[in-house]
Amino acid sequence: MKNLRTYFILTLCLIAYVSSATAQTLKEDKKLKAQLQEILNGFNGDAGIYVQNLKTNKYVAINADTVFPTASMVKIPIMIGTFDKIRQGSLQYEQELIYRDSLHYDDGIVGSLRDSAKIPLSHVMMLMCTISDNTGSLWLQALAGGGKRINAILDSLGFVVTRVNSRTPGREAYRSQYGWGQTSPREMAKLLTLLRRGEIISPAYSDRMYRNLGRQFWDSHGLSQIPENVKVATKNGAVNRSRSETVLVHAPGGEYVYSIITKNQKDESWTRTNEGFELLRKVSALLWHYYEPKSKWKPVDGYDKF
């Protein structure tokens, strides 16, 4: 673990320098904040959001430092931990893995493999990032050295509240409260921004990880409010009382990143009309038209059937 922290110290110094310089130029967007607050008002649960226009550095923070469940957004830290093992040489991106029935967690794609089936690590990574495969994600978490090691990496990168809880010794109480992982809207937005800027492990590693987040299968919520020809990098999450989405949008007028997370939702349904899912779509639509005021794009009629 000492070597791990030594390796990341230079990256941490760079991030601290960049963050310090950025903090001096950040300015609150009060107009956007008022519009977002209006959408959040009346929500039956707790919600937090962090938004930053990466071109102008104007931001909005509403409950942005409150701790929320990550749900499946925890798979970004798992990916980072796995890639650091690749950096060390103890794993290879295209190496062949052998699935065992003992790895089974649920009946997703990886969990439906037969015992002794062979699959490349890169394919398991794709399934984790794209369809949020849980069995594959827990497999990669173990290969990355477990939650304790992933949390040490997050700590080295300056993250205070973003942590893996599940299957992580000493974090049982946090797991009971937040589930698989925990984070805040501000830290999730920062994590995606650092990947975009090539500041995690190295530019090449960041690029590969960022590209992995550009193939999202679950695109019927916030992503449905962004034109289909606009590139995004994203990871979302959902458990009974929490819905979340962190998205970096390559908008024509300038890139922007946002993270919205809920908890303690009264609505625990799994239909499209769940109040949390509706909130994700409303926030995404507002941000798109706020940052692209000349855009006349809107979802096609009937898009909500899928």
CSV table of C-alpha atoms in Angstrom, one decimal:
chain,number,residue,atom,x,y,z
A,1,MET,CA,0.0,0.0,0.0
A,2,LYS,CA,3.0,2.3,0.6
A,3,ASN,CA,4.1,1.9,-3.0
A,4,LEU,CA,0.5,2.7,-4.1
A,5,ARG,CA,0.4,5.9,-2.2
A,6,THR,CA,3.9,6.8,-3.4
A,7,TYR,CA,2.8,6.3,-7.0
A,8,PHE,CA,-0.3,8.5,-6.6
A,9,ILE,CA,1.4,11.3,-4.7
A,10,LEU,CA,2.5,13.1,-7.9
A,11,THR,CA,-1.0,12.7,-9.4
A,12,LEU,CA,-2.4,14.1,-6.1
A,13,CYS,CA,-0.1,17.1,-6.2
A,14,LEU,CA,-1.1,17.8,-9.8
A,15,ILE,CA,-4.8,17.5,-8.9
A,16,ALA,CA,-4.3,19.8,-5.9
A,17,TYR,CA,-2.6,22.4,-8.1
A,18,VAL,CA,-5.3,22.2,-10.8
A,19,SER,CA,-8.1,22.2,-8.2
A,20,SER,CA,-6.5,25.3,-6.5
A,21,ALA,CA,-6.2,27.1,-9.8
A,22,THR,CA,-9.8,26.1,-10.8
A,23,ALA,CA,-11.2,27.1,-7.5
A,24,GLN,CA,-10.0,30.6,-8.0
A,25,THR,CA,-12.0,31.0,-11.2
A,26,LEU,CA,-15.2,29.1,-10.2
A,27,LYS,CA,-18.3,31.3,-10.0
A,28,GLU,CA,-21.7,30.3,-8.9
A,29,ASP,CA,-24.4,30.4,-11.6
A,30,LYS,CA,-27.2,31.9,-9.6
A,31,LYS,CA,-29.7,32.0,-12.5
A,32,LEU,CA,-29.3,28.2,-13.2
A,33,LYS,CA,-29.3,27.5,-9.5
A,34,ALA,CA,-32.7,29.1,-9.1
A,35,GLN,CA,-34.1,27.0,-12.0
A,36,LEU,CA,-32.7,23.8,-10.6
A,37,GLN,CA,-34.0,24.5,-7.1
A,38,GLU,CA,-37.4,25.0,-8.5
A,39,ILE,CA,-37.3,21.5,-10.1
A,40,LEU,CA,-36.0,20.0,-6.8
A,41,ASN,CA,-38.7,21.7,-4.7
A,42,GLY,CA,-41.4,19.3,-3.7
A,43,PHE,CA,-39.4,16.2,-4.4
A,44,ASN,CA,-40.4,13.4,-2.0
A,45,GLY,CA,-37.0,12.5,-0.7
A,46,ASP,CA,-33.5,14.0,-0.5
A,47,ALA,CA,-31.7,15.2,-3.6
A,48,GLY,CA,-28.4,16.7,-4.4
A,49,ILE,CA,-26.8,18.1,-7.5
A,50,TYR,CA,-23.6,19.5,-8.7
A,51,VAL,CA,-23.2,21.1,-12.2
A,52,GLN,CA,-20.2,22.7,-13.8
A,53,ASN,CA,-19.8,24.3,-17.2
A,54,LEU,CA,-16.2,23.2,-18.0
A,55,LYS,CA,-15.8,26.1,-20.5
A,56,THR,CA,-16.9,28.9,-18.2
A,57,ASN,CA,-16.3,27.3,-14.8
A,58,LYS,CA,-19.7,28.5,-13.7
A,59,TYR,CA,-21.2,26.0,-11.3
A,60,VAL,CA,-24.3,25.1,-9.2
A,61,ALA,CA,-24.1,23.2,-5.9
A,62,ILE,CA,-27.3,22.1,-4.1
A,63,ASN,CA,-26.6,19.6,-1.3
A,64,ALA,CA,-23.5,18.8,-3.4
A,65,ASP,CA,-21.4,17.7,-0.4
A,66,THR,CA,-24.1,15.5,1.2
A,67,VAL,CA,-23.3,11.8,1.3
A,68,PHE,CA,-25.5,9.7,-0.9
A,69,PRO,CA,-25.5,6.0,-2.0
A,70,THR,CA,-23.5,5.4,-5.2
A,71,ALA,CA,-25.6,2.4,-6.2
A,72,SER,CA,-23.9,1.4,-9.5
A,73,MET,CA,-21.9,4.6,-9.9
A,74,VAL,CA,-19.4,2.8,-7.5
A,75,LYS,CA,-18.3,0.9,-10.7
A,76,ILE,CA,-16.2,3.9,-11.7
A,77,PRO,CA,-13.9,3.5,-8.7
A,78,ILE,CA,-13.8,-0.2,-9.3
A,79,MET,CA,-12.7,0.4,-12.9
A,80,ILE,CA,-10.0,2.8,-11.6
A,81,GLY,CA,-8.7,0.1,-9.2
A,82,THR,CA,-8.7,-2.5,-11.9
A,83,PHE,CA,-6.7,-0.2,-14.3
A,84,ASP,CA,-4.2,0.5,-11.6
A,85,LYS,CA,-3.6,-3.3,-11.3
A,86,ILE,CA,-3.0,-3.2,-15.1
A,87,ARG,CA,-0.6,-0.4,-14.6
A,88,GLN,CA,1.3,-2.5,-12.1
A,89,GLY,CA,1.4,-5.4,-14.5
A,90,SER,CA,-0.5,-7.9,-12.3
A,91,LEU,CA,-3.4,-7.8,-14.7
A,92,GLN,CA,-3.7,-7.3,-18.4
A,93,TYR,CA,-6.6,-5.6,-20.1
A,94,GLU,CA,-7.1,-8.4,-22.7
A,95,GLN,CA,-6.1,-11.3,-20.4
A,96,GLU,CA,-8.4,-14.3,-20.4
A,97,LEU,CA,-10.4,-14.9,-17.2
A,98,ILE,CA,-12.1,-18.1,-16.1
A,99,TYR,CA,-15.5,-17.8,-14.6
A,100,ARG,CA,-16.4,-19.9,-11.6
A,101,ASP,CA,-19.9,-20.6,-10.2
A,102,SER,CA,-18.6,-19.3,-6.8
A,103,LEU,CA,-18.5,-15.8,-8.4
A,104,HIS,CA,-22.2,-15.8,-9.0
A,105,TYR,CA,-24.1,-12.8,-7.5
A,106,ASP,CA,-27.1,-12.4,-9.8
A,107,ASP,CA,-28.4,-13.6,-13.2
A,108,GLY,CA,-26.9,-10.9,-15.3
A,109,ILE,CA,-24.7,-11.8,-18.3
A,110,VAL,CA,-21.6,-12.7,-16.4
A,111,GLY,CA,-23.7,-14.5,-13.7
A,112,SER,CA,-25.3,-16.6,-16.4
A,113,LEU,CA,-22.0,-18.0,-17.7
A,114,ARG,CA,-21.3,-21.7,-17.2
A,115,ASP,CA,-18.7,-22.7,-14.8
A,116,SER,CA,-15.2,-22.7,-16.4
A,117,ALA,CA,-16.3,-20.3,-19.2
A,118,LYS,CA,-13.5,-18.1,-20.5
A,119,ILE,CA,-14.0,-14.4,-21.0
A,120,PRO,CA,-11.5,-11.5,-21.6
A,121,LEU,CA,-11.1,-9.0,-18.7
A,122,SER,CA,-11.9,-6.2,-21.2
A,123,HIS,CA,-15.3,-7.8,-21.9
A,124,VAL,CA,-16.1,-8.0,-18.2
A,125,MET,CA,-15.1,-4.3,-17.9
A,126,MET,CA,-17.4,-3.5,-20.9
A,127,LEU,CA,-20.3,-5.3,-19.2
A,128,MET,CA,-19.7,-3.5,-15.9
A,129,CYS,CA,-19.6,0.0,-17.5
A,130,THR,CA,-22.2,-0.5,-20.2
A,131,ILE,CA,-25.0,-2.6,-18.7
A,132,SER,CA,-23.8,-2.4,-15.1
A,133,ASP,CA,-23.4,-6.1,-14.7
A,134,ASN,CA,-23.2,-6.8,-10.9
A,135,THR,CA,-21.5,-10.2,-10.9
A,136,GLY,CA,-18.8,-8.9,-13.3
A,137,SER,CA,-18.4,-5.8,-11.2
A,138,LEU,CA,-17.8,-7.7,-8.0
A,139,TRP,CA,-15.4,-10.0,-9.8
A,140,LEU,CA,-13.4,-6.9,-10.9
A,141,GLN,CA,-13.6,-5.4,-7.4
A,142,ALA,CA,-11.8,-8.6,-6.1
A,143,LEU,CA,-9.3,-8.6,-8.9
A,144,ALA,CA,-8.5,-4.9,-8.2
A,145,GLY,CA,-7.5,-5.9,-4.6
A,146,GLY,CA,-10.8,-5.3,-2.9
A,147,GLY,CA,-12.7,-2.3,-1.6
A,148,LYS,CA,-9.9,-1.4,0.9
A,149,ARG,CA,-7.4,-1.0,-1.8
A,150,ILE,CA,-9.7,0.9,-4.1
A,151,ASN,CA,-10.5,3.2,-1.2
A,152,ALA,CA,-6.8,3.8,-0.6
A,153,ILE,CA,-6.6,5.0,-4.3
A,154,LEU,CA,-9.6,7.3,-3.8
A,155,ASP,CA,-8.0,8.7,-0.7
A,156,SER,CA,-4.7,9.3,-2.5
A,157,LEU,CA,-6.6,11.2,-5.2
A,158,GLY,CA,-8.1,13.5,-2.7
A,159,PHE,CA,-11.6,12.1,-2.4
A,160,VAL,CA,-13.0,12.4,1.0
A,161,VAL,CA,-16.4,10.6,1.0
A,162,THR,CA,-16.4,8.4,-2.1
A,163,ARG,CA,-15.8,4.9,-0.9
A,164,VAL,CA,-16.5,1.3,-1.6
A,165,ASN,CA,-18.5,-0.3,1.3
A,166,SER,CA,-19.6,-3.7,0.1
A,167,ARG,CA,-17.2,-6.6,0.9
A,168,THR,CA,-14.9,-4.1,2.5
A,169,PRO,CA,-13.7,-4.9,6.1
A,170,GLY,CA,-14.4,-2.2,8.6
A,171,ARG,CA,-17.1,-0.5,6.5
A,172,GLU,CA,-20.1,-2.7,7.5
A,173,ALA,CA,-21.9,0.2,9.2
A,174,TYR,CA,-21.5,2.3,6.1
A,175,ARG,CA,-22.8,-0.5,3.9
A,176,SER,CA,-25.9,-0.8,6.1
A,177,GLN,CA,-26.6,2.9,5.6
A,178,TYR,CA,-25.5,3.5,1.9
A,179,GLY,CA,-25.1,0.1,0.3
A,180,TRP,CA,-22.4,-0.9,-2.1
A,181,GLY,CA,-20.7,2.5,-2.1
A,182,GLN,CA,-21.1,6.1,-1.0
A,183,THR,CA,-20.3,9.5,-2.6
A,184,SER,CA,-21.4,13.1,-3.1
A,185,PRO,CA,-22.6,14.9,-6.2
A,186,ARG,CA,-19.6,17.1,-6.2
A,187,GLU,CA,-17.1,14.2,-5.9
A,188,MET,CA,-18.8,12.2,-8.6
A,189,ALA,CA,-18.6,15.1,-11.0
A,190,LYS,CA,-15.0,15.7,-10.1
A,191,LEU,CA,-14.2,12.0,-10.7
A,192,LEU,CA,-15.6,12.1,-14.2
A,193,THR,CA,-13.9,15.4,-14.9
A,194,LEU,CA,-10.5,14.1,-13.9
A,195,LEU,CA,-10.9,11.2,-16.2
A,196,ARG,CA,-11.9,13.6,-19.0
A,197,ARG,CA,-8.8,15.7,-18.4
A,198,GLY,CA,-6.5,12.6,-18.3
A,199,GLU,CA,-5.5,13.1,-14.7
A,200,ILE,CA,-6.1,9.6,-13.2
A,201,ILE,CA,-3.0,7.3,-13.5
A,202,SER,CA,-2.0,8.7,-16.9
A,203,PRO,CA,-3.6,10.4,-19.9
A,204,ALA,CA,-3.6,7.0,-21.8
A,205,TYR,CA,-5.2,5.2,-18.9
A,206,SER,CA,-7.7,8.0,-18.3
A,207,ASP,CA,-8.6,8.0,-22.0
A,208,ARG,CA,-9.3,4.2,-22.0
A,209,MET,CA,-11.5,4.5,-18.9
A,210,TYR,CA,-13.3,7.5,-20.2
A,211,ARG,CA,-14.1,5.8,-23.5
A,212,ASN,CA,-15.5,2.8,-21.5
A,213,LEU,CA,-18.0,5.2,-20.0
A,214,GLY,CA,-19.2,6.3,-23.4
A,215,ARG,CA,-21.2,3.1,-24.1
A,216,GLN,CA,-24.2,3.4,-21.9
A,217,PHE,CA,-27.1,0.9,-22.3
A,218,TRP,CA,-29.4,2.5,-19.7
A,219,ASP,CA,-30.2,5.7,-21.7
A,220,SER,CA,-33.9,6.2,-21.1
A,221,HIS,CA,-33.5,8.7,-18.3
A,222,GLY,CA,-31.2,11.7,-18.3
A,223,LEU,CA,-29.6,10.7,-21.6
A,224,SER,CA,-32.9,10.7,-23.3
A,225,GLN,CA,-33.0,14.4,-23.0
A,226,ILE,CA,-29.8,15.0,-24.9
A,227,PRO,CA,-29.5,14.7,-28.7
A,228,GLU,CA,-28.4,11.2,-29.8
A,229,ASN,CA,-25.5,12.6,-31.8
A,230,VAL,CA,-23.9,14.3,-28.8
A,231,LYS,CA,-21.2,12.4,-27.1
A,232,VAL,CA,-21.6,11.7,-23.4
A,233,ALA,CA,-19.6,9.8,-20.8
A,234,THR,CA,-21.8,8.6,-17.9
A,235,LYS,CA,-22.6,6.1,-15.2
A,236,ASN,CA,-25.9,5.8,-13.4
A,237,GLY,CA,-27.2,3.9,-10.5
A,238,ALA,CA,-30.5,2.8,-8.9
A,239,VAL,CA,-31.7,1.1,-5.8
A,240,ASN,CA,-35.1,1.1,-4.2
A,241,ARG,CA,-34.9,4.5,-2.6
A,242,SER,CA,-32.2,6.2,-4.6
A,243,ARG,CA,-31.7,7.1,-8.3
A,244,SER,CA,-28.6,8.7,-9.7
A,245,GLU,CA,-26.7,9.8,-12.8
A,246,THR,CA,-23.4,11.5,-13.4
A,247,VAL,CA,-22.9,12.7,-17.0
A,248,LEU,CA,-20.2,14.7,-18.9
A,249,VAL,CA,-21.8,16.2,-22.0
A,250,HIS,CA,-19.7,17.2,-25.0
A,251,ALA,CA,-22.2,20.0,-26.0
A,252,PRO,CA,-21.5,22.2,-29.0
A,253,GLY,CA,-21.3,25.3,-26.9
A,254,GLY,CA,-18.9,23.8,-24.4
A,255,GLU,CA,-18.6,20.6,-22.2
A,256,TYR,CA,-20.5,20.5,-19.0
A,257,VAL,CA,-20.7,17.9,-16.2
A,258,TYR,CA,-23.4,17.2,-13.7
A,259,SER,CA,-24.2,14.7,-11.0
A,260,ILE,CA,-27.6,14.3,-9.5
A,261,ILE,CA,-28.3,11.8,-6.7
A,262,THR,CA,-31.3,11.0,-4.6
A,263,LYS,CA,-31.9,9.1,-1.4
A,264,ASN,CA,-34.8,8.4,1.0
A,265,GLN,CA,-37.2,8.5,-1.9
A,266,LYS,CA,-40.8,7.8,-1.0
A,267,ASP,CA,-41.4,6.4,-4.5
A,268,GLU,CA,-39.7,3.0,-4.6
A,269,SER,CA,-41.3,1.8,-7.8
A,270,TRP,CA,-39.4,0.5,-10.8
A,271,THR,CA,-41.5,2.0,-13.5
A,272,ARG,CA,-40.5,4.8,-15.9
A,273,THR,CA,-42.6,7.2,-14.0
A,274,ASN,CA,-40.7,6.7,-10.7
A,275,GLU,CA,-40.3,10.2,-9.2
A,276,GLY,CA,-36.5,9.8,-9.1
A,277,PHE,CA,-36.3,8.8,-12.8
A,278,GLU,CA,-38.6,11.7,-13.7
A,279,LEU,CA,-36.2,14.0,-11.8
A,280,LEU,CA,-33.2,12.8,-13.7
A,281,ARG,CA,-35.0,13.6,-17.0
A,282,LYS,CA,-36.1,17.0,-15.9
A,283,VAL,CA,-32.7,18.1,-14.7
A,284,SER,CA,-31.0,16.8,-17.9
A,285,ALA,CA,-33.5,18.6,-20.1
A,286,LEU,CA,-33.1,21.8,-18.2
A,287,LEU,CA,-29.3,21.7,-18.5
A,288,TRP,CA,-29.3,20.9,-22.2
A,289,HIS,CA,-31.5,23.9,-23.1
A,290,TYR,CA,-29.8,26.2,-20.6
A,291,TYR,CA,-26.4,25.6,-22.1
A,292,GLU,CA,-27.7,25.3,-25.7
A,293,PRO,CA,-30.4,28.0,-25.8
A,294,LYS,CA,-30.5,28.0,-29.6
A,295,SER,CA,-31.1,24.3,-29.8
A,296,LYS,CA,-34.6,23.4,-30.9
A,297,TRP,CA,-34.0,19.7,-30.4
A,298,LYS,CA,-36.5,17.6,-28.4
A,299,PRO,CA,-37.1,13.9,-27.9
A,300,VAL,CA,-38.9,12.3,-30.8
A,301,ASP,CA,-42.6,11.5,-30.3
A,302,GLY,CA,-43.0,8.1,-28.8
A,303,TYR,CA,-39.4,7.9,-27.3
A,304,ASP,CA,-40.9,7.1,-23.9
A,305,LYS,CA,-42.2,3.7,-25.1
A,306,PHE,CA,-38.7,2.3,-24.8
